[in-house]
Amino acid sequence: MEPRREIFPHVIEMNYQARRRLGCCVYLVFDDNNNWMLIDIGYTDTVDEIVEMARRMDFPLANCRYLVATHADVDHIQGLKRAKELLPEAEIVGHPDTAELLREGDRIATYAEITAQDISLEMPPVKVDRLINEGDTLTVGNLEFEVWHTPGHTNGQLSFRMGNLLFSGDNIYRDGCVGNIDAHHGSDIPDFIESLTRIRNSDAEWLLPSHGPPFRKDDKQLQATIDRLDGYQHMADFGTCAVDWPLLDEWEDELVKGFQPD
């Protein structure tokens, strides 16, 4: 049996387990009877290795209860179809918006196809077995996970609260950055601010993001990120994700008054 490198009791992060980067964070969470689930799965080409690591840690493959999708970005969910083949007893679970994109194998909204950057990845369609949303609970043995709907990066993004831990998806990373904001992706800055405010106001102590290392929740850092996103709402840099562009209002006034060079 391969030693289990728990980052918190009952929580293994598979990049840490492998001691190298596999892709997005993949959390294996387990109870005392070796019932377990995976939060996100990553790209298809690492699925077999992740499942094999679980087997070597003596987790019965038939005891995998859930394959959880925090949201429908290709780097988080491309491997779900292959994971379901290897773990047929597990239910794929996710938000209704995530389920729709996965069912259709949508290549645009999932970032699998970005023609301008010459990105073209397979996006195998897969059926979500169980829809979850705000206020639902996932149970793995004696462990309970409170489901939070935390939109902003995508509308279907979910976070999961277990005790003092929050599996926080792409809401915020240790350096204060957030999941990218893109109109084609369905990002919404006001929703993002609301989700970050909820996380800031919570009594969760540790954030376990979808990229990078876990970190202790820092309310000052979260507020700085909220303030930065508030500024984004009024910047042309963010196109239709912005709610307004004050410069255009100023320009309208100047059009009436006439141009006066300084």
C-alpha positions as MATLAB code, in Angstrom:
seq = 'MEPRREIFPHVIEMNYQARRRLGCCVYLVFDDNNNWMLIDIGYTDTVDEIVEMARRMDFPLANCRYLVATHADVDHIQGLKRAKELLPEAEIVGHPDTAELLREGDRIATYAEITAQDISLEMPPVKVDRLINEGDTLTVGNLEFEVWHTPGHTNGQLSFRMGNLLFSGDNIYRDGCVGNIDAHHGSDIPDFIESLTRIRNSDAEWLLPSHGPPFRKDDKQLQATIDRLDGYQHMADFGTCAVDWPLLDEWEDELVKGFQPD';
ca = [
       0.000    0.000    0.000;
       1.331    3.405   -0.957;
       1.408    5.889    1.951;
      -1.438    8.406    1.942;
      -0.173   11.985    2.012;
      -3.119   13.758    3.615;
      -3.023   17.552    3.489;
      -5.877   17.638    6.032;
      -7.585   14.739    7.808;
      -9.551   12.749    5.202;
      -8.243   14.919    2.324;
      -5.592   13.947   -0.237;
      -4.674   16.263   -3.113;
      -3.439   14.130   -5.971;
      -0.746   16.548   -7.220;
       0.751   16.465   -3.722;
       0.324   12.706   -3.630;
       2.218   12.396   -6.925;
       4.795   15.002   -5.830;
       4.466   16.705   -9.217;
       2.004   18.753  -11.202;
      -0.687   16.725  -12.911;
      -2.948   19.667  -13.763;
      -5.725   21.235  -11.733;
      -6.075   20.256   -8.086;
      -7.820   16.894   -7.736;
      -9.052   16.239   -4.209;
      -9.674   12.711   -2.988;
     -11.830   12.893    0.142;
     -12.533    9.724    2.125;
     -14.267    8.484    5.256;
     -13.087    5.987    7.872;
     -14.455    3.058    5.848;
     -12.647    3.974    2.643;
     -15.680    5.393    0.884;
     -14.333    8.225   -1.239;
     -14.991   10.829   -3.898;
     -12.963   12.967   -6.281;
     -13.498   16.714   -6.571;
     -12.559   17.531  -10.187;
     -10.629   15.095  -12.323;
      -8.576   17.154  -14.775;
      -7.533   16.241  -18.286;
      -8.154   12.822  -19.818;
      -4.453   11.981  -20.100;
      -3.936   11.921  -16.317;
      -7.109   10.011  -15.322;
      -5.600    6.538  -15.461;
      -2.672    7.644  -13.310;
      -4.969    9.284  -10.753;
      -7.165    6.191  -10.471;
      -4.115    3.951  -10.226;
      -2.733    6.128   -7.390;
      -6.052    5.727   -5.561;
      -5.872    1.954   -6.014;
      -2.281    1.858   -4.725;
      -3.411    3.785   -1.637;
      -5.859    0.920   -1.037;
      -9.043    2.757   -1.938;
     -11.470    0.191   -3.400;
     -12.489    1.430   -6.828;
     -16.057    0.273   -6.213;
     -16.199    2.605   -3.179;
     -15.814    5.803   -5.192;
     -19.182    7.462   -4.589;
     -18.893   10.687   -6.592;
     -16.978   12.348   -9.390;
     -17.635   16.006   -8.616;
     -17.343   18.786  -11.197;
     -16.774   22.171   -9.570;
     -17.491   23.768  -12.978;
     -17.256   22.986  -16.680;
     -13.779   24.134  -17.686;
     -11.986   21.636  -19.905;
      -8.967   21.465  -17.578;
     -11.268   20.310  -14.788;
     -13.670   17.941  -16.533;
     -12.232   16.628  -19.792;
     -11.396   13.342  -18.073;
     -14.869   12.637  -16.660;
     -15.866   10.224  -19.416;
     -12.722    8.147  -18.915;
     -13.077    8.328  -15.110;
     -16.645    7.015  -15.363;
     -15.374    4.086  -17.436;
     -12.841    3.212  -14.729;
     -15.182    3.993  -11.794;
     -18.641    2.953  -13.044;
     -20.178    2.905   -9.545;
     -19.418    6.598   -9.026;
     -22.033    9.252   -9.756;
     -20.980   12.272  -11.772;
     -22.403   15.295   -9.980;
     -22.476   18.989  -10.848;
     -24.521   22.155  -11.271;
     -27.327   22.144  -13.912;
     -25.343   24.575  -16.109;
     -22.333   22.292  -15.908;
     -24.490   19.305  -16.799;
     -25.765   21.010  -19.946;
     -22.266   21.817  -21.203;
     -21.044   18.303  -20.449;
     -24.028   16.688  -22.155;
     -23.428   18.743  -25.296;
     -19.646   18.451  -25.188;
     -19.576   22.231  -25.661;
     -16.092   23.163  -26.849;
     -16.442   26.953  -26.712;
     -17.855   27.596  -23.239;
     -15.523   24.973  -21.738;
     -12.392   26.589  -23.302;
     -11.650   23.437  -25.278;
     -11.725   25.460  -28.506;
     -10.023   28.870  -28.686;
      -9.306   29.355  -32.378;
      -7.425   32.635  -31.978;
      -4.862   30.916  -29.739;
      -4.734   27.691  -31.755;
      -6.232   25.678  -28.871;
      -8.337   22.715  -29.946;
      -8.961   19.953  -27.419;
     -11.355   17.040  -27.354;
     -14.375   17.514  -25.124;
     -16.029   14.096  -24.774;
     -19.748   14.419  -23.979;
     -20.755   12.824  -20.703;
     -23.973   12.592  -18.706;
     -24.167   14.100  -15.216;
     -25.921   11.550  -13.012;
     -27.004   13.905  -10.255;
     -27.651   17.633  -10.283;
     -26.618   19.610   -7.216;
     -27.032   23.241   -6.320;
     -27.062   25.749   -3.466;
     -28.128   24.218   -0.154;
     -27.701   20.583   -1.176;
     -25.519   18.178    0.787;
     -23.170   15.486   -0.451;
     -22.496   12.651    1.965;
     -19.565   10.256    1.921;
     -20.002    7.919    4.864;
     -19.966   10.142    7.944;
     -18.585   13.149    6.034;
     -20.937   15.879    4.878;
     -20.278   18.553    2.266;
     -22.451   21.635    2.099;
     -22.914   22.748   -1.508;
     -22.444   26.453   -2.243;
     -23.305   28.012   -5.586;
     -20.487   30.518   -6.151;
     -20.905   31.945   -9.668;
     -18.744   34.593  -11.278;
     -15.910   32.773  -13.036;
     -18.646   30.599  -14.535;
     -22.316   30.537  -13.668;
     -22.181   26.859  -12.770;
     -19.285   27.039  -10.328;
     -19.783   25.267   -7.019;
     -17.801   25.265   -3.772;
     -18.014   22.668   -1.008;
     -17.837   23.266    2.739;
     -16.638   20.504    5.054;
     -16.045   21.660    8.612;
     -13.427   24.413    8.581;
     -12.437   23.619    4.978;
     -13.888   25.186    1.842;
     -13.137   23.535   -1.493;
     -13.353   26.879   -3.243;
     -12.933   26.106   -6.945;
     -11.624   28.913   -9.136;
     -12.876   31.713   -6.883;
      -9.505   32.758   -5.482;
      -5.938   31.467   -5.297;
      -3.210   31.952   -2.720;
      -1.747   34.950   -4.577;
      -5.111   36.755   -4.651;
      -5.744   35.997   -8.330;
      -9.107   34.653   -9.465;
     -10.392   32.380  -12.216;
     -10.226   34.205  -15.519;
     -12.998   36.583  -16.513;
     -14.267   36.123  -20.061;
     -17.567   37.008  -21.700;
     -17.512   33.927  -23.958;
     -17.190   31.861  -20.811;
     -20.247   33.354  -19.143;
     -18.256   35.210  -16.491;
     -20.114   37.779  -14.412;
     -18.149   40.263  -12.306;
     -20.985   41.318   -9.930;
     -21.674   37.623   -9.222;
     -17.945   37.056   -8.698;
     -17.829   39.856   -6.126;
     -20.857   38.404   -4.341;
     -19.252   34.946   -4.206;
     -15.973   36.336   -2.868;
     -17.852   38.390   -0.293;
     -19.612   35.250    0.875;
     -16.298   33.453    1.244;
     -14.790   36.429    3.100;
     -17.744   36.568    5.506;
     -17.721   32.834    6.194;
     -16.018   31.231    9.168;
     -14.142   28.751    6.972;
     -10.490   28.676    8.005;
      -8.826   27.039    4.994;
      -9.438   27.449    1.278;
      -8.659   24.527   -1.021;
      -8.632   26.023   -4.532;
      -8.793   24.313   -7.913;
      -5.292   25.530   -8.823;
      -2.243   25.938   -6.636;
      -1.726   25.228   -2.952;
      -4.288   25.329   -0.130;
      -4.053   28.407    2.070;
      -5.469   29.915    5.228;
      -8.361   32.289    4.531;
      -7.185   35.887    4.718;
     -10.046   38.400    4.888;
      -7.784   41.337    4.031;
      -6.557   39.572    0.921;
     -10.112   38.692   -0.064;
     -11.180   42.307    0.389;
      -8.292   43.498   -1.786;
      -9.401   41.061   -4.490;
     -13.016   42.220   -4.156;
     -11.881   45.827   -4.494;
      -9.864   44.969   -7.585;
     -12.833   43.228   -9.218;
     -15.032   46.171   -8.328;
     -12.663   48.308  -10.405;
     -12.892   45.790  -13.254;
     -16.625   46.487  -13.470;
     -15.842   49.937  -14.853;
     -12.937   49.172  -17.210;
     -13.038   48.655  -20.965;
     -10.368   45.969  -20.503;
     -13.146   43.575  -19.515;
     -15.473   44.326  -22.423;
     -19.044   43.141  -21.954;
     -18.161   41.722  -18.542;
     -17.899   45.327  -17.316;
     -21.120   47.010  -16.188;
     -20.165   50.438  -17.518;
     -17.297   52.550  -18.867;
     -17.209   56.007  -17.236;
     -14.971   57.411  -19.963;
     -17.847   57.198  -22.447;
     -20.060   59.301  -20.185;
     -17.290   61.874  -19.964;
     -16.934   61.793  -23.743;
     -20.651   62.445  -24.248;
     -20.347   65.589  -22.127;
     -17.298   66.685  -24.100;
     -19.079   66.100  -27.415;
     -21.681   68.630  -26.336;
     -19.120   71.133  -25.082;
     -16.646   70.658  -27.929;
     -13.034   69.524  -27.867;
     -10.681   71.794  -25.955;
      -7.044   70.621  -26.192;
      -4.979   71.198  -23.067;
];
